[in-house]
Amino acid sequence: MQPAKSLFDELVTAGRPLSFEDFNLYIFYGLCGEFKDMVISLVSKIEPLSYADLHSHLLTHEFLHKTYLPSLAANPPLQPTPSLLTCTHLAQQ
């Protein structure tokens, strides 16, 4: 998320700001499958989330998936769940 936030800030500085709604859509597009289930609820909000709120939601979701879901599964996954940093296409650039 930090590379995306840096790019967002650079666009603001250059006089070409990106709306929070557009920023969120770019982030949602780059998320792995484990995050897709929460995208619908986040998109349906009346006001687009700020960077801090979006980051908080994604980190909480990631924490819950890594902490609670494997312990609830009868056969935990053999591979670790992807993190927010490895899922976002923007982080790979």
PDB file of N, CA, C and O in Angstrom, residues 32-89:
ATOM      1  N   CYS A  32      -5.360  -9.707  -3.967  1.00  0.00           N
ATOM      2  CA  CYS A  32      -5.488 -11.154  -4.163  1.00  0.00           C
ATOM      3  C   CYS A  32      -6.902 -11.608  -3.804  1.00  0.00           C
ATOM      4  O   CYS A  32      -7.668 -10.877  -3.169  1.00  0.00           O
ATOM      5  N   GLY A  33      -7.204 -12.819  -4.132  1.00  0.00           N
ATOM      6  CA  GLY A  33      -8.521 -13.387  -3.901  1.00  0.00           C
ATOM      7  C   GLY A  33      -8.994 -13.352  -2.468  1.00  0.00           C
ATOM      8  O   GLY A  33     -10.185 -13.174  -2.211  1.00  0.00           O
ATOM      9  N   GLU A  34      -8.092 -13.508  -1.510  1.00  0.00           N
ATOM     10  CA  GLU A  34      -8.524 -13.548  -0.114  1.00  0.00           C
ATOM     11  C   GLU A  34      -9.113 -12.216   0.349  1.00  0.00           C
ATOM     12  O   GLU A  34      -9.834 -12.159   1.329  1.00  0.00           O
ATOM     13  N   PHE A  35      -8.839 -11.137  -0.365  1.00  0.00           N
ATOM     14  CA  PHE A  35      -9.364  -9.826  -0.004  1.00  0.00           C
ATOM     15  C   PHE A  35     -10.635  -9.472  -0.775  1.00  0.00           C
ATOM     16  O   PHE A  35     -11.334  -8.534  -0.415  1.00  0.00           O
ATOM     17  N   LYS A  36     -10.918 -10.197  -1.840  1.00  0.00           N
ATOM     18  CA  LYS A  36     -12.033  -9.841  -2.715  1.00  0.00           C
ATOM     19  C   LYS A  36     -13.383  -9.874  -2.000  1.00  0.00           C
ATOM     20  O   LYS A  36     -14.262  -9.100  -2.332  1.00  0.00           O
ATOM     21  N   ASP A  37     -13.534 -10.732  -0.996  1.00  0.00           N
ATOM     22  CA  ASP A  37     -14.820 -10.833  -0.321  1.00  0.00           C
ATOM     23  C   ASP A  37     -15.204  -9.558   0.420  1.00  0.00           C
ATOM     24  O   ASP A  37     -16.372  -9.275   0.632  1.00  0.00           O
ATOM     25  N   MET A  38     -14.244  -8.765   0.793  1.00  0.00           N
ATOM     26  CA  MET A  38     -14.551  -7.533   1.505  1.00  0.00           C
ATOM     27  C   MET A  38     -14.701  -6.328   0.583  1.00  0.00           C
ATOM     28  O   MET A  38     -15.237  -5.314   0.982  1.00  0.00           O
ATOM     29  N   VAL A  39     -14.305  -6.458  -0.666  1.00  0.00           N
ATOM     30  CA  VAL A  39     -14.352  -5.333  -1.596  1.00  0.00           C
ATOM     31  C   VAL A  39     -15.786  -4.853  -1.798  1.00  0.00           C
ATOM     32  O   VAL A  39     -16.049  -3.644  -1.805  1.00  0.00           O
ATOM     33  N   ILE A  40     -16.730  -5.761  -1.923  1.00  0.00           N
ATOM     34  CA  ILE A  40     -18.124  -5.371  -2.156  1.00  0.00           C
ATOM     35  C   ILE A  40     -18.640  -4.496  -1.029  1.00  0.00           C
ATOM     36  O   ILE A  40     -19.270  -3.472  -1.266  1.00  0.00           O
ATOM     37  N   SER A  41     -18.353  -4.867   0.201  1.00  0.00           N
ATOM     38  CA  SER A  41     -18.832  -4.058   1.317  1.00  0.00           C
ATOM     39  C   SER A  41     -18.127  -2.699   1.364  1.00  0.00           C
ATOM     40  O   SER A  41     -18.727  -1.695   1.734  1.00  0.00           O
ATOM     41  N   LEU A  42     -16.865  -2.646   0.972  1.00  0.00           N
ATOM     42  CA  LEU A  42     -16.150  -1.370   0.988  1.00  0.00           C
ATOM     43  C   LEU A  42     -16.591  -0.461  -0.158  1.00  0.00           C
ATOM     44  O   LEU A  42     -16.679   0.756   0.005  1.00  0.00           O
ATOM     45  N   VAL A  43     -16.877  -1.043  -1.311  1.00  0.00           N
ATOM     46  CA  VAL A  43     -17.325  -0.254  -2.462  1.00  0.00           C
ATOM     47  C   VAL A  43     -18.726   0.305  -2.227  1.00  0.00           C
ATOM     48  O   VAL A  43     -19.055   1.392  -2.689  1.00  0.00           O
ATOM     49  N   SER A  44     -19.541  -0.411  -1.467  1.00  0.00           N
ATOM     50  CA  SER A  44     -20.927   0.005  -1.276  1.00  0.00           C
ATOM     51  C   SER A  44     -21.093   1.142  -0.271  1.00  0.00           C
ATOM     52  O   SER A  44     -22.184   1.643  -0.088  1.00  0.00           O
ATOM     53  N   LYS A  45     -20.027   1.572   0.360  1.00  0.00           N
ATOM     54  CA  LYS A  45     -20.110   2.702   1.297  1.00  0.00           C
ATOM     55  C   LYS A  45     -20.456   3.974   0.534  1.00  0.00           C
ATOM     56  O   LYS A  45     -20.028   4.166  -0.606  1.00  0.00           O
ATOM     57  N   ILE A  46     -21.208   4.845   1.173  1.00  0.00           N
ATOM     58  CA  ILE A  46     -21.639   6.088   0.528  1.00  0.00           C
ATOM     59  C   ILE A  46     -20.446   6.982   0.219  1.00  0.00           C
ATOM     60  O   ILE A  46     -20.309   7.502  -0.880  1.00  0.00           O
ATOM     61  N   GLU A  47     -19.579   7.157   1.189  1.00  0.00           N
ATOM     62  CA  GLU A  47     -18.375   7.964   1.002  1.00  0.00           C
ATOM     63  C   GLU A  47     -17.179   7.041   0.776  1.00  0.00           C
ATOM     64  O   GLU A  47     -17.028   6.052   1.493  1.00  0.00           O
ATOM     65  N   PRO A  48     -16.318   7.357  -0.182  1.00  0.00           N
ATOM     66  CA  PRO A  48     -15.123   6.526  -0.365  1.00  0.00           C
ATOM     67  C   PRO A  48     -14.221   6.612   0.862  1.00  0.00           C
ATOM     68  O   PRO A  48     -14.157   7.640   1.536  1.00  0.00           O
ATOM     69  N   LEU A  49     -13.540   5.532   1.160  1.00  0.00           N
ATOM     70  CA  LEU A  49     -12.645   5.477   2.314  1.00  0.00           C
ATOM     71  C   LEU A  49     -11.380   6.290   2.075  1.00  0.00           C
ATOM     72  O   LEU A  49     -10.862   6.318   0.956  1.00  0.00           O
ATOM     73  N   SER A  50     -10.895   6.901   3.124  1.00  0.00           N
ATOM     74  CA  SER A  50      -9.602   7.567   3.040  1.00  0.00           C
ATOM     75  C   SER A  50      -8.521   6.493   2.989  1.00  0.00           C
ATOM     76  O   SER A  50      -8.778   5.314   3.262  1.00  0.00           O
ATOM     77  N   TYR A  51      -7.304   6.922   2.685  1.00  0.00           N
ATOM     78  CA  TYR A  51      -6.195   5.976   2.657  1.00  0.00           C
ATOM     79  C   TYR A  51      -6.040   5.281   4.008  1.00  0.00           C
ATOM     80  O   TYR A  51      -5.899   4.062   4.071  1.00  0.00           O
ATOM     81  N   ALA A  52      -6.096   6.050   5.095  1.00  0.00           N
ATOM     82  CA  ALA A  52      -5.906   5.482   6.436  1.00  0.00           C
ATOM     83  C   ALA A  52      -6.994   4.461   6.761  1.00  0.00           C
ATOM     84  O   ALA A  52      -6.705   3.389   7.304  1.00  0.00           O
ATOM     85  N   ASP A  53      -8.245   4.771   6.415  1.00  0.00           N
ATOM     86  CA  ASP A  53      -9.336   3.829   6.688  1.00  0.00           C
ATOM     87  C   ASP A  53      -9.213   2.566   5.840  1.00  0.00           C
ATOM     88  O   ASP A  53      -9.409   1.457   6.337  1.00  0.00           O
ATOM     89  N   LEU A  54      -8.903   2.737   4.561  1.00  0.00           N
ATOM     90  CA  LEU A  54      -8.744   1.582   3.675  1.00  0.00           C
ATOM     91  C   LEU A  54      -7.599   0.704   4.155  1.00  0.00           C
ATOM     92  O   LEU A  54      -7.737  -0.522   4.245  1.00  0.00           O
ATOM     93  N   HIS A  55      -6.482   1.315   4.493  1.00  0.00           N
ATOM     94  CA  HIS A  55      -5.327   0.567   4.975  1.00  0.00           C
ATOM     95  C   HIS A  55      -5.683  -0.197   6.245  1.00  0.00           C
ATOM     96  O   HIS A  55      -5.319  -1.370   6.401  1.00  0.00           O
ATOM     97  N   SER A  56      -6.405   0.438   7.147  1.00  0.00           N
ATOM     98  CA  SER A  56      -6.819  -0.202   8.394  1.00  0.00           C
ATOM     99  C   SER A  56      -7.713  -1.414   8.133  1.00  0.00           C
ATOM    100  O   SER A  56      -7.517  -2.482   8.720  1.00  0.00           O
ATOM    101  N   HIS A  57      -8.687  -1.264   7.244  1.00  0.00           N
ATOM    102  CA  HIS A  57      -9.585  -2.386   6.906  1.00  0.00           C
ATOM    103  C   HIS A  57      -8.797  -3.560   6.319  1.00  0.00           C
ATOM    104  O   HIS A  57      -9.025  -4.711   6.676  1.00  0.00           O
ATOM    105  N   LEU A  58      -7.890  -3.265   5.406  1.00  0.00           N
ATOM    106  CA  LEU A  58      -7.120  -4.332   4.761  1.00  0.00           C
ATOM    107  C   LEU A  58      -6.180  -5.028   5.737  1.00  0.00           C
ATOM    108  O   LEU A  58      -6.051  -6.256   5.716  1.00  0.00           O
ATOM    109  N   LEU A  59      -5.537  -4.267   6.610  1.00  0.00           N
ATOM    110  CA  LEU A  59      -4.653  -4.882   7.606  1.00  0.00           C
ATOM    111  C   LEU A  59      -5.434  -5.741   8.593  1.00  0.00           C
ATOM    112  O   LEU A  59      -4.985  -6.827   8.977  1.00  0.00           O
ATOM    113  N   THR A  60      -6.606  -5.263   9.004  1.00  0.00           N
ATOM    114  CA  THR A  60      -7.445  -6.048   9.909  1.00  0.00           C
ATOM    115  C   THR A  60      -7.871  -7.347   9.245  1.00  0.00           C
ATOM    116  O   THR A  60      -7.812  -8.417   9.855  1.00  0.00           O
ATOM    117  N   HIS A  61      -8.291  -7.264   7.999  1.00  0.00           N
ATOM    118  CA  HIS A  61      -8.700  -8.458   7.256  1.00  0.00           C
ATOM    119  C   HIS A  61      -7.540  -9.437   7.142  1.00  0.00           C
ATOM    120  O   HIS A  61      -7.694 -10.640   7.369  1.00  0.00           O
ATOM    121  N   GLU A  62      -6.363  -8.924   6.812  1.00  0.00           N
ATOM    122  CA  GLU A  62      -5.177  -9.772   6.686  1.00  0.00           C
ATOM    123  C   GLU A  62      -4.849 -10.434   8.027  1.00  0.00           C
ATOM    124  O   GLU A  62      -4.555 -11.622   8.102  1.00  0.00           O
ATOM    125  N   PHE A  63      -4.901  -9.665   9.098  1.00  0.00           N
ATOM    126  CA  PHE A  63      -4.618 -10.195  10.432  1.00  0.00           C
ATOM    127  C   PHE A  63      -5.587 -11.317  10.784  1.00  0.00           C
ATOM    128  O   PHE A  63      -5.173 -12.380  11.267  1.00  0.00           O
ATOM    129  N   LEU A  64      -6.867 -11.098  10.541  1.00  0.00           N
ATOM    130  CA  LEU A  64      -7.869 -12.119  10.866  1.00  0.00           C
ATOM    131  C   LEU A  64      -7.670 -13.381  10.043  1.00  0.00           C
ATOM    132  O   LEU A  64      -7.805 -14.486  10.556  1.00  0.00           O
ATOM    133  N   HIS A  65      -7.338 -13.231   8.784  1.00  0.00           N
ATOM    134  CA  HIS A  65      -7.103 -14.406   7.941  1.00  0.00           C
ATOM    135  C   HIS A  65      -5.888 -15.198   8.410  1.00  0.00           C
ATOM    136  O   HIS A  65      -5.907 -16.416   8.433  1.00  0.00           O
ATOM    137  N   LYS A  66      -4.840 -14.513   8.765  1.00  0.00           N
ATOM    138  CA  LYS A  66      -3.621 -15.207   9.183  1.00  0.00           C
ATOM    139  C   LYS A  66      -3.721 -15.768  10.596  1.00  0.00           C
ATOM    140  O   LYS A  66      -3.098 -16.767  10.900  1.00  0.00           O
ATOM    141  N   THR A  67      -4.479 -15.117  11.456  1.00  0.00           N
ATOM    142  CA  THR A  67      -4.529 -15.520  12.856  1.00  0.00           C
ATOM    143  C   THR A  67      -5.620 -16.545  13.133  1.00  0.00           C
ATOM    144  O   THR A  67      -5.377 -17.565  13.767  1.00  0.00           O
ATOM    145  N   TYR A  68      -6.819 -16.289  12.669  1.00  0.00           N
ATOM    146  CA  TYR A  68      -7.949 -17.116  13.063  1.00  0.00           C
ATOM    147  C   TYR A  68      -8.342 -18.182  12.057  1.00  0.00           C
ATOM    148  O   TYR A  68      -8.651 -19.292  12.433  1.00  0.00           O
ATOM    149  N   LEU A  69      -8.333 -17.864  10.789  1.00  0.00           N
ATOM    150  CA  LEU A  69      -8.827 -18.825   9.815  1.00  0.00           C
ATOM    151  C   LEU A  69      -7.999 -20.106   9.739  1.00  0.00           C
ATOM    152  O   LEU A  69      -8.565 -21.187   9.707  1.00  0.00           O
ATOM    153  N   PRO A  70      -6.676 -20.065   9.732  1.00  0.00           N
ATOM    154  CA  PRO A  70      -5.932 -21.328   9.698  1.00  0.00           C
ATOM    155  C   PRO A  70      -6.195 -22.196  10.925  1.00  0.00           C
ATOM    156  O   PRO A  70      -6.219 -23.411  10.829  1.00  0.00           O
ATOM    157  N   SER A  71      -6.419 -21.573  12.068  1.00  0.00           N
ATOM    158  CA  SER A  71      -6.661 -22.371  13.266  1.00  0.00           C
ATOM    159  C   SER A  71      -8.041 -23.007  13.254  1.00  0.00           C
ATOM    160  O   SER A  71      -8.283 -23.993  13.948  1.00  0.00           O
ATOM    161  N   LEU A  72      -8.962 -22.466  12.465  1.00  0.00           N
ATOM    162  CA  LEU A  72     -10.304 -23.030  12.375  1.00  0.00           C
ATOM    163  C   LEU A  72     -10.392 -24.149  11.347  1.00  0.00           C
ATOM    164  O   LEU A  72     -11.289 -24.979  11.409  1.00  0.00           O
ATOM    165  N   ALA A  73      -9.479 -24.177  10.408  1.00  0.00           N
ATOM    166  CA  ALA A  73      -9.520 -25.173   9.342  1.00  0.00           C
ATOM    167  C   ALA A  73      -9.057 -26.530   9.862  1.00  0.00           C
ATOM    168  O   ALA A  73      -8.123 -26.638  10.637  1.00  0.00           O
ATOM    169  N   ALA A  74      -9.735 -27.579   9.391  1.00  0.00           N
ATOM    170  CA  ALA A  74      -9.343 -28.934   9.776  1.00  0.00           C
ATOM    171  C   ALA A  74      -7.977 -29.267   9.182  1.00  0.00           C
ATOM    172  O   ALA A  74      -7.143 -29.891   9.821  1.00  0.00           O
ATOM    173  N   ASN A  75      -7.768 -28.870   7.935  1.00  0.00           N
ATOM    174  CA  ASN A  75      -6.489 -29.058   7.256  1.00  0.00           C
ATOM    175  C   ASN A  75      -5.961 -27.693   6.857  1.00  0.00           C
ATOM    176  O   ASN A  75      -6.332 -27.163   5.827  1.00  0.00           O
ATOM    177  N   PRO A  76      -5.098 -27.093   7.654  1.00  0.00           N
ATOM    178  CA  PRO A  76      -4.592 -25.772   7.313  1.00  0.00           C
ATOM    179  C   PRO A  76      -3.870 -25.787   5.973  1.00  0.00           C
ATOM    180  O   PRO A  76      -3.332 -26.813   5.564  1.00  0.00           O
ATOM    181  N   PRO A  77      -3.861 -24.645   5.285  1.00  0.00           N
ATOM    182  CA  PRO A  77      -3.193 -24.599   3.980  1.00  0.00           C
ATOM    183  C   PRO A  77      -1.708 -24.892   4.115  1.00  0.00           C
ATOM    184  O   PRO A  77      -1.093 -24.569   5.121  1.00  0.00           O
ATOM    185  N   LEU A  78      -1.151 -25.520   3.068  1.00  0.00           N
ATOM    186  CA  LEU A  78       0.260 -25.860   3.084  1.00  0.00           C
ATOM    187  C   LEU A  78       1.135 -24.638   2.859  1.00  0.00           C
ATOM    188  O   LEU A  78       2.256 -24.598   3.311  1.00  0.00           O
ATOM    189  N   GLN A  79       0.600 -23.653   2.150  1.00  0.00           N
ATOM    190  CA  GLN A  79       1.369 -22.450   1.882  1.00  0.00           C
ATOM    191  C   GLN A  79       0.797 -21.309   2.707  1.00  0.00           C
ATOM    192  O   GLN A  79      -0.400 -21.272   2.975  1.00  0.00           O
ATOM    193  N   PRO A  80       1.630 -20.369   3.123  1.00  0.00           N
ATOM    194  CA  PRO A  80       1.117 -19.233   3.892  1.00  0.00           C
ATOM    195  C   PRO A  80       0.198 -18.384   3.045  1.00  0.00           C
ATOM    196  O   PRO A  80       0.313 -18.347   1.823  1.00  0.00           O
ATOM    197  N   THR A  81      -0.736 -17.723   3.712  1.00  0.00           N
ATOM    198  CA  THR A  81      -1.632 -16.841   2.989  1.00  0.00           C
ATOM    199  C   THR A  81      -0.853 -15.627   2.522  1.00  0.00           C
ATOM    200  O   THR A  81       0.043 -15.155   3.207  1.00  0.00           O
ATOM    201  N   PRO A  82      -1.175 -15.111   1.332  1.00  0.00           N
ATOM    202  CA  PRO A  82      -0.434 -13.965   0.819  1.00  0.00           C
ATOM    203  C   PRO A  82      -0.686 -12.732   1.682  1.00  0.00           C
ATOM    204  O   PRO A  82      -1.758 -12.563   2.225  1.00  0.00           O
ATOM    205  N   SER A  83       0.309 -11.899   1.794  1.00  0.00           N
ATOM    206  CA  SER A  83       0.134 -10.685   2.583  1.00  0.00           C
ATOM    207  C   SER A  83      -0.350  -9.567   1.684  1.00  0.00           C
ATOM    208  O   SER A  83      -0.315  -9.664   0.461  1.00  0.00           O
ATOM    209  N   LEU A  84      -0.776  -8.507   2.310  1.00  0.00           N
ATOM    210  CA  LEU A  84      -1.254  -7.346   1.583  1.00  0.00           C
ATOM    211  C   LEU A  84      -0.184  -6.812   0.647  1.00  0.00           C
ATOM    212  O   LEU A  84      -0.465  -6.431  -0.475  1.00  0.00           O
ATOM    213  N   LEU A  85       1.062  -6.819   1.061  1.00  0.00           N
ATOM    214  CA  LEU A  85       2.136  -6.298   0.223  1.00  0.00           C
ATOM    215  C   LEU A  85       2.385  -7.164  -0.997  1.00  0.00           C
ATOM    216  O   LEU A  85       2.709  -6.659  -2.064  1.00  0.00           O
ATOM    217  N   THR A  86       2.234  -8.477  -0.872  1.00  0.00           N
ATOM    218  CA  THR A  86       2.497  -9.342  -2.014  1.00  0.00           C
ATOM    219  C   THR A  86       1.292  -9.414  -2.952  1.00  0.00           C
ATOM    220  O   THR A  86       1.437  -9.825  -4.083  1.00  0.00           O
ATOM    221  N   CYS A  87       0.125  -9.005  -2.489  1.00  0.00           N
ATOM    222  CA  CYS A  87      -1.067  -9.097  -3.308  1.00  0.00           C
ATOM    223  C   CYS A  87      -1.275  -7.892  -4.205  1.00  0.00           C
ATOM    224  O   CYS A  87      -1.852  -8.006  -5.272  1.00  0.00           O
ATOM    225  N   THR A  88      -0.855  -6.754  -3.798  1.00  0.00           N
ATOM    226  CA  THR A  88      -1.149  -5.534  -4.534  1.00  0.00           C
ATOM    227  C   THR A  88      -0.195  -5.408  -5.710  1.00  0.00           C
ATOM    228  O   THR A  88       1.002  -5.433  -5.567  1.00  0.00           O
ATOM    229  N   HIS A  89      -0.798  -5.274  -6.905  1.00  0.00           N
ATOM    230  CA  HIS A  89       0.004  -5.114  -8.114  1.00  0.00           C
ATOM    231  C   HIS A  89       0.911  -3.892  -7.997  1.00  0.00           C
ATOM    232  O   HIS A  89       2.030  -3.895  -8.502  1.00  0.00           O
TER     233      HIS A  89
END
